[in-house]
Amino acid sequence: MSGTSVEVVIIGGGPVGLTAAIALAGAGVETALVARPAGAPDNRTTALLASSVTALDTLGVWPRCRDDAAPLRIMRIIDDTARLLRAPEVHFAAREIGLDAFGYNIENRFLIAALDARARALRALTFIEDDACAVAIEASSVTVELRNGAALSARLAIGADGHRSLCRSAAGIATDGRRYPQTALTFNLGHQRPHQDGSTEFHTPSGPFTLVPLPGRRSSLVMVVDPGAAARIAALPETELACEIERRSHSILGRMEPEPGRGAFPLATQTARRFAVARMALVGEAAHLLPPIGAQGLNLGLRDAATIGELVVATRRDGGDVGGTDLADRYDGSRRRDVTSRAFAVDLLNRSLLSDFLPLQGARGFGLFLMERIGPLRRALMRESIAPAAAPPRLMRGELL
Ligand SMILES: Cc1cc2nc3c(=O)[nH]c(=O)nc-3n(C[C@H](O)[C@H](O)[C@H](O)COP(=O)(O)OP(=O)(O)OC[C@H]3O[C@@H](n4cnc5c(N)ncnc54)[C@H](O)[C@@H]3O)c2cc1C
């Protein structure tokens, strides 16, 4: 492979890198995907919002995994802080905004398997199962060195290599962010009562405790607590864990049966100061890391992949340079508002839960109160959380690149 040259090289075979690869290679762009061989299976699930499902359907991925996903028709937020200023329960129904479902919740392993199978069927895509060790950005090309000693050059590199991105460092892009004194404990469980296609997010003083439906009488749990509590709860024997979860969920789904496999994710927020420079664009967690609140992280990442795909295909069609400064500026400009507004809202909501500052708690309660009472406000928020109202990428509108 030494000396191989392609138009675009993508580093990172997570869900965002795979989606970018499918979008580009599906439109005929000669693309290479450098994907580190998969590690231990991930028990997490992803709530994919409706516009992300449309994009995956347009790319031929969704038919490969839709049977493994559960619709999300109702979302409830319950203030479980027992504080002086508490918010009313807020209830969002997809049919209020004319949708059958807000989206679908799916185990990451099924989503990644569907993306992987679709990607491998594309002739314009070269799959390289290896690690990128170094990335060198030059004036008219970018070179990626692989662990096996080979090198690969391209007009544009797309960094989809997660929140500790080598690509981001190679491009000299700094980040802003903070760590939270919280860990998200994740696992899936069976339960006695049906979830009726509804997710429930309890707001507790340590963070959200969220149950999201899976097919059948199963749900996924994301429980945000302090790191000590996360370690203690994760180590509980199964029967004690089942009681603890039933207690924390106020028995809304009845008796619980935790499935094997626990995940623990320290919470942080991080945003790259630039999402692209000449020869390098960042997508997914390489560009932005958010706490898992409100199902925004991967949905944002899929919009990054759809946007960079659209810009590359359009630039190429017009005879332009797909790795040039012009494309980098347009990509950064297209993604910045969507990412920063959501990162800000998620950070504020999370900090209002942790804070002892009464006015901040009051503001959160008042915001939720307004949402519960004022239908147009609630509907506007529901529409905006599914996708930005302003200029969604073509794939999110069901149009091929
Ligand atoms: C508990 C939890 C729940 C979540 N729930 C939701 C949800 O419901 N909805 C939602 O939208 N988002 C959710 N998210 C966020 C979502 O999981 C992430 O946004 C998403 O996984 C990011 O995907 P990615 O492809 O950008 O990065 P990753 O999944 O981190 O993939 C990066 C890939 O790059 C590879 N890589 C790294 N370095 C190299 C290298 N040098 N060479 C080759 N390969 C490399 C890695 O091995 C990995 O495969 C959740 C997150 C957490 C922690």
CSV table of C-alpha atoms and ligand atoms in Angstrom, one decimal:
chain,number,residue,atom,x,y,z
A,1,MET,CA,0.0,0.0,0.0
A,2,SER,CA,3.0,2.3,0.3
A,3,GLY,CA,2.5,5.5,-1.6
A,4,THR,CA,-1.3,5.0,-2.1
A,5,SER,CA,-3.2,8.1,-2.9
A,6,VAL,CA,-6.9,8.8,-2.6
A,7,GLU,CA,-9.1,11.9,-2.7
A,8,VAL,CA,-10.2,11.7,1.0
A,9,VAL,CA,-8.9,9.7,3.9
A,10,ILE,CA,-11.0,9.3,7.0
A,11,ILE,CA,-9.3,8.4,10.3
A,12,GLY,CA,-11.6,6.5,12.8
A,13,GLY,CA,-14.2,3.8,12.1
A,14,GLY,CA,-16.7,4.8,14.8
A,15,PRO,CA,-20.3,5.6,13.8
A,16,VAL,CA,-19.4,9.1,12.5
A,17,GLY,CA,-16.3,8.0,10.5
A,18,LEU,CA,-18.3,5.2,9.0
A,19,THR,CA,-21.2,7.5,8.0
A,20,ALA,CA,-18.8,10.0,6.4
A,21,ALA,CA,-17.2,7.2,4.5
A,22,ILE,CA,-20.5,5.9,3.2
A,23,ALA,CA,-21.7,9.4,2.3
A,24,LEU,CA,-18.5,10.1,0.3
A,25,ALA,CA,-17.8,6.7,-1.3
A,26,GLY,CA,-21.6,6.4,-2.1
A,27,ALA,CA,-21.3,9.6,-4.1
A,28,GLY,CA,-18.3,8.2,-6.0
A,29,VAL,CA,-15.5,10.0,-4.1
A,30,GLU,CA,-12.3,7.7,-3.9
A,31,THR,CA,-12.1,7.4,-0.1
A,32,ALA,CA,-10.0,5.4,2.3
A,33,LEU,CA,-11.1,4.6,5.9
A,34,VAL,CA,-8.4,3.9,8.4
A,35,ALA,CA,-10.2,2.1,11.2
A,36,ARG,CA,-8.5,0.7,14.3
A,37,PRO,CA,-9.8,-2.9,14.7
A,38,ALA,CA,-12.8,-3.0,17.1
A,39,GLY,CA,-12.1,-3.5,20.8
A,40,ALA,CA,-14.4,-4.9,23.4
A,41,PRO,CA,-18.2,-4.7,22.6
A,42,ASP,CA,-19.9,-1.6,23.7
A,43,ASN,CA,-23.2,-2.0,25.6
A,44,ARG,CA,-24.3,1.6,25.0
A,45,THR,CA,-27.3,2.5,23.0
A,46,THR,CA,-28.0,5.6,20.9
A,47,ALA,CA,-31.2,7.5,20.6
A,48,LEU,CA,-31.2,8.5,17.0
A,49,LEU,CA,-33.4,11.5,16.2
A,50,ALA,CA,-35.7,11.5,13.2
A,51,SER,CA,-33.4,13.5,10.9
A,52,SER,CA,-30.5,11.1,11.7
A,53,VAL,CA,-32.7,8.1,10.8
A,54,THR,CA,-33.7,9.8,7.5
A,55,ALA,CA,-30.0,10.3,6.7
A,56,LEU,CA,-29.2,6.6,7.6
A,57,ASP,CA,-32.1,5.5,5.5
A,58,THR,CA,-31.0,7.6,2.5
A,59,LEU,CA,-27.5,6.0,2.8
A,60,GLY,CA,-28.9,2.5,2.8
A,61,VAL,CA,-28.0,1.8,6.4
A,62,TRP,CA,-31.3,1.9,8.2
A,63,PRO,CA,-32.9,-1.1,6.4
A,64,ARG,CA,-30.0,-3.2,7.8
A,65,CYS,CA,-30.8,-2.3,11.5
A,66,ARG,CA,-34.3,-0.9,11.8
A,67,ASP,CA,-35.7,-4.2,13.3
A,68,ASP,CA,-33.2,-3.8,16.2
A,69,ALA,CA,-34.4,-0.4,17.1
A,70,ALA,CA,-37.3,0.8,19.3
A,71,PRO,CA,-39.4,3.9,18.5
A,72,LEU,CA,-39.3,6.9,20.8
A,73,ARG,CA,-42.8,8.4,20.8
A,74,ILE,CA,-42.9,10.0,24.3
A,75,MET,CA,-40.3,11.7,26.4
A,76,ARG,CA,-40.8,12.6,30.0
A,77,ILE,CA,-38.7,14.8,32.3
A,78,ILE,CA,-39.3,14.3,36.0
A,79,ASP,CA,-37.7,16.6,38.6
A,80,ASP,CA,-36.4,14.2,41.3
A,81,THR,CA,-34.2,16.7,43.1
A,82,ALA,CA,-36.5,17.0,46.2
A,83,ARG,CA,-35.3,20.6,46.3
A,84,LEU,CA,-37.2,23.7,47.3
A,85,LEU,CA,-37.7,24.9,43.7
A,86,ARG,CA,-38.8,21.9,41.7
A,87,ALA,CA,-40.0,21.8,38.2
A,88,PRO,CA,-43.3,20.2,37.1
A,89,GLU,CA,-43.2,17.0,35.1
A,90,VAL,CA,-42.8,17.8,31.4
A,91,HIS,CA,-44.3,15.5,28.8
A,92,PHE,CA,-43.3,15.6,25.1
A,93,ALA,CA,-45.3,13.6,22.5
A,94,ALA,CA,-44.0,13.1,19.0
A,95,ARG,CA,-47.6,13.3,17.6
A,96,GLU,CA,-47.8,17.0,18.9
A,97,ILE,CA,-45.4,17.9,16.1
A,98,GLY,CA,-46.9,15.6,13.5
A,99,LEU,CA,-44.3,12.8,13.8
A,100,ASP,CA,-44.9,9.1,14.5
A,101,ALA,CA,-41.7,9.1,16.6
A,102,PHE,CA,-39.0,11.5,17.7
A,103,GLY,CA,-36.5,8.9,16.6
A,104,TYR,CA,-35.3,5.4,17.5
A,105,ASN,CA,-33.1,3.9,20.2
A,106,ILE,CA,-30.7,1.2,19.1
A,107,GLU,CA,-27.8,-0.7,20.6
A,108,ASN,CA,-24.5,0.7,19.2
A,109,ARG,CA,-23.4,-2.8,18.2
A,110,PHE,CA,-26.3,-3.2,15.8
A,111,LEU,CA,-25.9,0.3,14.4
A,112,ILE,CA,-22.1,-0.1,13.9
A,113,ALA,CA,-22.6,-3.6,12.3
A,114,ALA,CA,-25.1,-2.1,9.8
A,115,LEU,CA,-22.8,0.8,9.0
A,116,ASP,CA,-19.9,-1.5,8.6
A,117,ALA,CA,-21.8,-3.9,6.3
A,118,ARG,CA,-23.0,-0.9,4.1
A,119,ALA,CA,-19.5,0.6,4.0
A,120,ARG,CA,-17.9,-2.7,2.9
A,121,ALA,CA,-20.3,-2.9,-0.1
A,122,LEU,CA,-19.0,0.4,-1.6
A,123,ARG,CA,-16.5,0.1,-4.4
A,124,ALA,CA,-15.1,3.6,-4.0
A,125,LEU,CA,-14.1,2.8,-0.4
A,126,THR,CA,-10.9,1.2,0.7
A,127,PHE,CA,-11.1,-0.2,4.2
A,128,ILE,CA,-7.7,-0.2,6.1
A,129,GLU,CA,-7.9,-1.9,9.4
A,130,ASP,CA,-5.0,-0.3,11.2
A,131,ASP,CA,-4.0,2.6,13.4
A,132,ALA,CA,-3.0,6.0,12.1
A,133,CYS,CA,0.3,6.8,13.9
A,134,ALA,CA,1.1,10.2,12.4
A,135,VAL,CA,-0.6,12.8,10.2
A,136,ALA,CA,1.4,15.4,8.2
A,137,ILE,CA,-0.4,18.3,6.7
A,138,GLU,CA,1.3,19.9,3.7
A,139,ALA,CA,0.3,22.7,1.3
A,140,SER,CA,-1.5,20.6,-1.3
A,141,SER,CA,-2.0,17.2,0.4
A,142,VAL,CA,-2.1,15.3,3.7
A,143,THR,CA,-0.2,12.2,4.5
A,144,VAL,CA,-1.2,9.5,7.1
A,145,GLU,CA,1.3,7.1,8.4
A,146,LEU,CA,0.0,3.7,9.5
A,147,ARG,CA,1.2,1.4,12.2
A,148,ASN,CA,2.2,-1.2,9.5
A,149,GLY,CA,4.7,1.3,8.1
A,150,ALA,CA,2.7,2.2,5.0
A,151,ALA,CA,1.6,5.8,4.1
A,152,LEU,CA,-1.4,7.1,2.5
A,153,SER,CA,-1.8,10.6,0.9
A,154,ALA,CA,-5.0,12.5,0.1
A,155,ARG,CA,-6.3,16.0,-0.7
A,156,LEU,CA,-8.4,16.0,2.5
A,157,ALA,CA,-8.2,14.1,5.8
A,158,ILE,CA,-11.3,13.8,7.9
A,159,GLY,CA,-10.6,13.3,11.6
A,160,ALA,CA,-13.2,11.0,13.1
A,161,ASP,CA,-10.9,9.6,15.7
A,162,GLY,CA,-12.8,10.5,18.8
A,163,HIS,CA,-12.2,13.0,21.7
A,164,ARG,CA,-8.5,12.3,22.0
A,165,SER,CA,-8.1,13.0,18.3
A,166,LEU,CA,-4.6,12.6,16.8
A,167,CYS,CA,-5.9,14.5,13.7
A,168,ARG,CA,-6.9,17.5,15.8
A,169,SER,CA,-3.5,17.6,17.4
A,170,ALA,CA,-1.7,17.2,14.1
A,171,ALA,CA,-3.7,20.2,12.8
A,172,GLY,CA,-2.7,22.3,15.8
A,173,ILE,CA,-6.4,22.8,16.8
A,174,ALA,CA,-6.9,23.7,20.5
A,175,THR,CA,-10.1,22.9,22.4
A,176,ASP,CA,-12.2,24.5,25.2
A,177,GLY,CA,-14.0,22.5,27.8
A,178,ARG,CA,-14.3,21.2,31.3
A,179,ARG,CA,-14.6,17.9,33.2
A,180,TYR,CA,-17.6,17.3,35.4
A,181,PRO,CA,-17.4,15.5,38.8
A,182,GLN,CA,-19.7,12.9,37.3
A,183,THR,CA,-19.7,9.5,35.6
A,184,ALA,CA,-22.3,8.0,33.3
A,185,LEU,CA,-23.0,4.4,34.3
A,186,THR,CA,-24.6,2.5,31.5
A,187,PHE,CA,-26.3,-0.9,31.1
A,188,ASN,CA,-29.4,-2.4,29.6
A,189,LEU,CA,-32.2,-4.2,31.5
A,190,GLY,CA,-35.4,-6.1,31.1
A,191,HIS,CA,-38.4,-5.0,33.1
A,192,GLN,CA,-41.8,-6.2,34.2
A,193,ARG,CA,-44.0,-3.4,32.7
A,194,PRO,CA,-44.0,-2.2,29.1
A,195,HIS,CA,-42.3,1.1,28.4
A,196,GLN,CA,-45.0,2.1,25.8
A,197,ASP,CA,-42.3,3.6,23.6
A,198,GLY,CA,-41.5,6.3,26.1
A,199,SER,CA,-38.2,7.5,27.6
A,200,THR,CA,-38.1,8.9,31.1
A,201,GLU,CA,-35.4,11.3,32.4
A,202,PHE,CA,-35.3,11.8,36.1
A,203,HIS,CA,-33.4,14.9,37.1
A,204,THR,CA,-31.5,14.1,40.3
A,205,PRO,CA,-29.0,16.2,42.2
A,206,SER,CA,-26.1,14.1,40.9
A,207,GLY,CA,-27.3,14.3,37.2
A,208,PRO,CA,-29.9,12.7,35.0
A,209,PHE,CA,-31.1,9.1,35.4
A,210,THR,CA,-32.5,8.1,32.0
A,211,LEU,CA,-34.4,5.0,30.8
A,212,VAL,CA,-34.8,4.7,27.0
A,213,PRO,CA,-36.9,2.0,25.3
A,214,LEU,CA,-35.4,-0.9,23.5
A,215,PRO,CA,-37.4,-3.5,21.5
A,216,GLY,CA,-39.7,-5.6,23.8
A,217,ARG,CA,-39.7,-5.1,27.5
A,218,ARG,CA,-36.2,-3.8,27.6
A,219,SER,CA,-34.6,-0.4,28.1
A,220,SER,CA,-31.2,1.1,28.3
A,221,LEU,CA,-30.1,3.1,31.3
A,222,VAL,CA,-27.8,6.1,31.5
A,223,MET,CA,-27.3,7.0,35.2
A,224,VAL,CA,-25.2,10.0,35.9
A,225,VAL,CA,-23.7,10.0,39.5
A,226,ASP,CA,-20.5,10.9,41.2
A,227,PRO,CA,-17.5,8.6,40.3
A,228,GLY,CA,-17.5,6.9,43.7
A,229,ALA,CA,-21.2,6.1,43.5
A,230,ALA,CA,-20.8,4.8,39.9
A,231,ALA,CA,-18.0,2.4,41.0
A,232,ARG,CA,-20.1,1.2,44.0
A,233,ILE,CA,-23.3,0.7,42.1
A,234,ALA,CA,-21.5,-1.1,39.2
A,235,ALA,CA,-20.0,-3.6,41.6
A,236,LEU,CA,-23.4,-4.5,43.3
A,237,PRO,CA,-24.5,-8.1,42.9
A,238,GLU,CA,-27.3,-8.4,40.3
A,239,THR,CA,-30.3,-8.7,42.7
A,240,GLU,CA,-29.1,-5.6,44.7
A,241,LEU,CA,-28.5,-3.7,41.6
A,242,ALA,CA,-32.0,-4.6,40.3
A,243,CYS,CA,-33.5,-3.2,43.6
A,244,GLU,CA,-31.4,-0.1,43.5
A,245,ILE,CA,-32.5,0.7,39.9
A,246,GLU,CA,-36.2,0.0,40.6
A,247,ARG,CA,-36.0,2.3,43.7
A,248,ARG,CA,-34.3,5.1,41.7
A,249,SER,CA,-36.9,4.8,38.9
A,250,HIS,CA,-39.8,4.8,41.4
A,251,SER,CA,-40.9,1.4,40.0
A,252,ILE,CA,-42.4,3.0,36.9
A,253,LEU,CA,-41.4,-0.1,34.9
A,254,GLY,CA,-41.8,-2.5,37.8
A,255,ARG,CA,-39.2,-5.2,38.6
A,256,MET,CA,-35.8,-4.8,36.9
A,257,GLU,CA,-33.5,-7.4,35.5
A,258,PRO,CA,-30.1,-5.9,34.6
A,259,GLU,CA,-28.3,-7.6,31.7
A,260,PRO,CA,-24.6,-8.4,31.8
A,261,GLY,CA,-22.1,-5.6,30.9
A,262,ARG,CA,-21.6,-2.3,32.5
A,263,GLY,CA,-20.1,0.9,31.0
A,264,ALA,CA,-18.6,3.8,32.9
A,265,PHE,CA,-18.0,7.1,31.1
A,266,PRO,CA,-16.4,10.1,32.9
A,267,LEU,CA,-18.4,13.3,31.9
A,268,ALA,CA,-16.7,16.2,30.1
A,269,THR,CA,-17.5,18.8,27.5
A,270,GLN,CA,-14.9,19.8,24.9
A,271,THR,CA,-15.3,21.8,21.7
A,272,ALA,CA,-12.6,22.3,19.1
A,273,ARG,CA,-11.8,26.0,18.4
A,274,ARG,CA,-11.9,25.2,14.6
A,275,PHE,CA,-13.8,22.3,13.0
A,276,ALA,CA,-11.5,22.5,9.9
A,277,VAL,CA,-8.3,23.9,8.6
A,278,ALA,CA,-6.8,23.5,5.1
A,279,ARG,CA,-6.5,19.6,4.5
A,280,MET,CA,-8.2,18.6,7.7
A,281,ALA,CA,-11.8,18.5,8.9
A,282,LEU,CA,-13.0,17.2,12.2
A,283,VAL,CA,-16.2,15.3,12.7
A,284,GLY,CA,-18.0,13.7,15.7
A,285,GLU,CA,-16.2,13.6,19.1
A,286,ALA,CA,-13.0,14.8,17.5
A,287,ALA,CA,-14.8,18.1,17.1
A,288,HIS,CA,-17.1,18.1,20.1
A,289,LEU,CA,-17.8,16.1,23.2
A,290,LEU,CA,-21.0,16.5,25.2
A,291,PRO,CA,-22.4,14.9,28.3
A,292,PRO,CA,-25.0,12.3,27.4
A,293,ILE,CA,-28.0,14.5,28.1
A,294,GLY,CA,-30.8,15.0,25.6
A,295,ALA,CA,-29.3,12.6,23.0
A,296,GLN,CA,-27.3,15.2,21.1
A,297,GLY,CA,-23.7,13.8,20.7
A,298,LEU,CA,-24.0,11.3,17.9
A,299,ASN,CA,-26.9,13.2,16.3
A,300,LEU,CA,-24.5,16.2,16.0
A,301,GLY,CA,-21.8,13.9,14.7
A,302,LEU,CA,-24.0,12.5,11.9
A,303,ARG,CA,-24.8,16.1,10.9
A,304,ASP,CA,-21.1,16.8,10.7
A,305,ALA,CA,-20.6,13.7,8.4
A,306,ALA,CA,-23.6,14.7,6.2
A,307,THR,CA,-22.3,18.3,6.0
A,308,ILE,CA,-18.7,17.5,5.1
A,309,GLY,CA,-19.9,14.9,2.6
A,310,GLU,CA,-22.2,17.5,0.9
A,311,LEU,CA,-19.4,20.1,0.8
A,312,VAL,CA,-16.8,17.8,-0.6
A,313,VAL,CA,-19.2,16.4,-3.3
A,314,ALA,CA,-20.3,20.0,-4.3
A,315,THR,CA,-16.7,21.3,-4.4
A,316,ARG,CA,-15.5,18.4,-6.5
A,317,ARG,CA,-18.4,18.9,-8.9
A,318,ASP,CA,-17.4,22.5,-9.3
A,319,GLY,CA,-13.7,21.6,-10.0
A,320,GLY,CA,-12.5,23.1,-6.6
A,321,ASP,CA,-10.0,21.8,-4.1
A,322,VAL,CA,-11.7,19.5,-1.6
A,323,GLY,CA,-8.9,20.2,0.9
A,324,GLY,CA,-8.7,23.9,0.4
A,325,THR,CA,-9.2,26.8,2.9
A,326,ASP,CA,-12.5,27.7,1.2
A,327,LEU,CA,-14.1,24.3,2.0
A,328,ALA,CA,-12.6,24.4,5.6
A,329,ASP,CA,-14.1,27.8,6.2
A,330,ARG,CA,-17.5,26.8,4.9
A,331,TYR,CA,-17.5,23.6,6.9
A,332,ASP,CA,-16.6,25.4,10.1
A,333,GLY,CA,-19.2,28.1,9.5
A,334,SER,CA,-21.9,25.5,8.8
A,335,ARG,CA,-21.4,23.5,11.9
A,336,ARG,CA,-20.4,26.0,14.6
A,337,ARG,CA,-23.8,27.4,15.6
A,338,ASP,CA,-25.5,23.9,15.7
A,339,VAL,CA,-22.7,22.5,17.9
A,340,THR,CA,-22.1,25.5,20.3
A,341,SER,CA,-25.8,26.2,20.9
A,342,ARG,CA,-26.4,22.5,21.9
A,343,ALA,CA,-23.2,22.2,23.9
A,344,PHE,CA,-24.2,25.4,25.8
A,345,ALA,CA,-27.7,24.1,26.6
A,346,VAL,CA,-26.5,20.7,27.7
A,347,ASP,CA,-23.8,22.3,29.9
A,348,LEU,CA,-26.3,24.7,31.5
A,349,LEU,CA,-28.8,22.0,32.2
A,350,ASN,CA,-26.2,19.7,33.7
A,351,ARG,CA,-24.7,22.5,35.9
A,352,SER,CA,-28.2,23.6,37.1
A,353,LEU,CA,-28.7,20.1,38.5
A,354,LEU,CA,-25.3,20.0,40.3
A,355,SER,CA,-25.5,23.6,41.6
A,356,ASP,CA,-26.6,24.6,45.0
A,357,PHE,CA,-27.2,28.1,43.7
A,358,LEU,CA,-30.9,28.7,44.2
A,359,PRO,CA,-31.5,31.2,41.4
A,360,LEU,CA,-30.0,28.7,38.9
A,361,GLN,CA,-32.2,25.9,40.2
A,362,GLY,CA,-35.2,28.3,40.0
A,363,ALA,CA,-34.3,29.2,36.4
A,364,ARG,CA,-34.2,25.5,35.4
A,365,GLY,CA,-37.6,24.9,37.1
A,366,PHE,CA,-39.1,28.0,35.5
A,367,GLY,CA,-37.9,27.0,32.1
A,368,LEU,CA,-39.4,23.5,32.4
A,369,PHE,CA,-42.6,25.1,33.8
A,370,LEU,CA,-42.9,27.3,30.7
A,371,MET,CA,-42.3,24.3,28.5
A,372,GLU,CA,-45.0,22.3,30.1
A,373,ARG,CA,-47.5,25.2,30.0
A,374,ILE,CA,-46.8,26.9,26.7
A,375,GLY,CA,-47.6,24.5,23.7
A,376,PRO,CA,-46.0,26.6,20.9
A,377,LEU,CA,-42.8,26.9,23.0
A,378,ARG,CA,-42.8,23.1,23.7
A,379,ARG,CA,-43.4,22.3,20.1
A,380,ALA,CA,-40.6,24.7,18.9
A,381,LEU,CA,-38.2,23.1,21.4
A,382,MET,CA,-39.2,19.6,20.2
A,383,ARG,CA,-38.6,20.5,16.5
A,384,GLU,CA,-35.3,22.2,17.3
A,385,SER,CA,-34.0,19.2,19.3
A,386,ILE,CA,-34.6,16.9,16.4
A,387,ALA,CA,-32.6,19.0,14.0
A,388,PRO,CA,-31.7,22.6,13.5
A,389,ALA,CA,-34.5,24.4,11.7
A,390,ALA,CA,-32.0,26.4,9.5
A,391,ALA,CA,-30.7,24.6,6.5
A,392,PRO,CA,-30.3,20.9,7.5
A,393,PRO,CA,-27.9,19.0,5.4
A,394,ARG,CA,-29.3,17.2,2.3
A,395,LEU,CA,-29.0,13.7,3.7
A,396,MET,CA,-31.1,14.8,6.7
A,397,ARG,CA,-33.8,15.9,4.2
A,398,GLY,CA,-33.7,12.5,2.4
A,399,GLU,CA,-31.7,13.7,-0.6
A,400,LEU,CA,-28.6,11.9,-1.9
A,401,LEU,CA,-25.4,13.8,-2.4
B,1,LIG,C1,-23.3,7.0,28.1
B,1,LIG,C2,-23.4,7.7,26.7
B,1,LIG,C3,-24.6,7.7,26.1
B,1,LIG,C4,-24.8,8.3,24.9
B,1,LIG,N1,-26.0,8.3,24.3
B,1,LIG,C5,-26.2,9.0,23.1
B,1,LIG,C6,-27.5,9.1,22.5
B,1,LIG,O1,-28.5,8.5,23.0
B,1,LIG,N2,-27.6,9.8,21.4
B,1,LIG,C7,-26.6,10.5,20.8
B,1,LIG,O2,-26.8,11.1,19.8
B,1,LIG,N3,-25.3,10.4,21.3
B,1,LIG,C8,-25.1,9.7,22.5
B,1,LIG,N4,-23.9,9.6,23.0
B,1,LIG,C9,-22.7,10.2,22.3
B,1,LIG,C10,-22.2,9.2,21.3
B,1,LIG,O3,-22.0,7.9,21.8
B,1,LIG,C11,-20.9,9.8,20.6
B,1,LIG,O4,-21.2,11.0,20.1
B,1,LIG,C12,-20.4,8.9,19.5
B,1,LIG,O5,-20.1,7.6,19.9
B,1,LIG,C13,-19.2,9.5,18.9
B,1,LIG,O6,-18.8,8.8,17.7
B,1,LIG,P1,-17.5,9.1,17.0
B,1,LIG,O7,-17.5,8.2,15.8
B,1,LIG,O8,-17.3,10.5,16.8
B,1,LIG,O9,-16.3,8.7,18.0
B,1,LIG,P2,-15.9,7.2,18.6
B,1,LIG,O10,-17.2,6.4,18.8
B,1,LIG,O11,-15.1,7.5,19.8
B,1,LIG,O12,-15.1,6.6,17.4
B,1,LIG,C14,-13.8,7.0,17.2
B,1,LIG,C15,-13.1,5.8,16.5
B,1,LIG,O13,-11.8,6.2,16.1
B,1,LIG,C16,-10.9,5.2,16.3
B,1,LIG,N5,-9.5,5.8,16.4
B,1,LIG,C17,-9.1,6.6,17.4
B,1,LIG,N6,-7.8,6.9,17.1
B,1,LIG,C18,-7.5,6.3,16.0
B,1,LIG,C19,-6.3,6.2,15.2
B,1,LIG,N7,-5.1,6.9,15.5
B,1,LIG,N8,-6.3,5.4,14.1
B,1,LIG,C20,-7.4,4.7,13.7
B,1,LIG,N9,-8.5,4.7,14.4
B,1,LIG,C21,-8.6,5.5,15.5
B,1,LIG,C22,-11.4,4.6,17.6
B,1,LIG,O14,-10.9,3.3,17.8
B,1,LIG,C23,-12.9,4.6,17.4
B,1,LIG,O15,-13.3,3.5,16.7
B,1,LIG,C24,-23.7,9.0,24.2
B,1,LIG,C25,-22.4,8.9,24.9
B,1,LIG,C26,-22.3,8.3,26.1
B,1,LIG,C27,-21.0,8.3,26.8
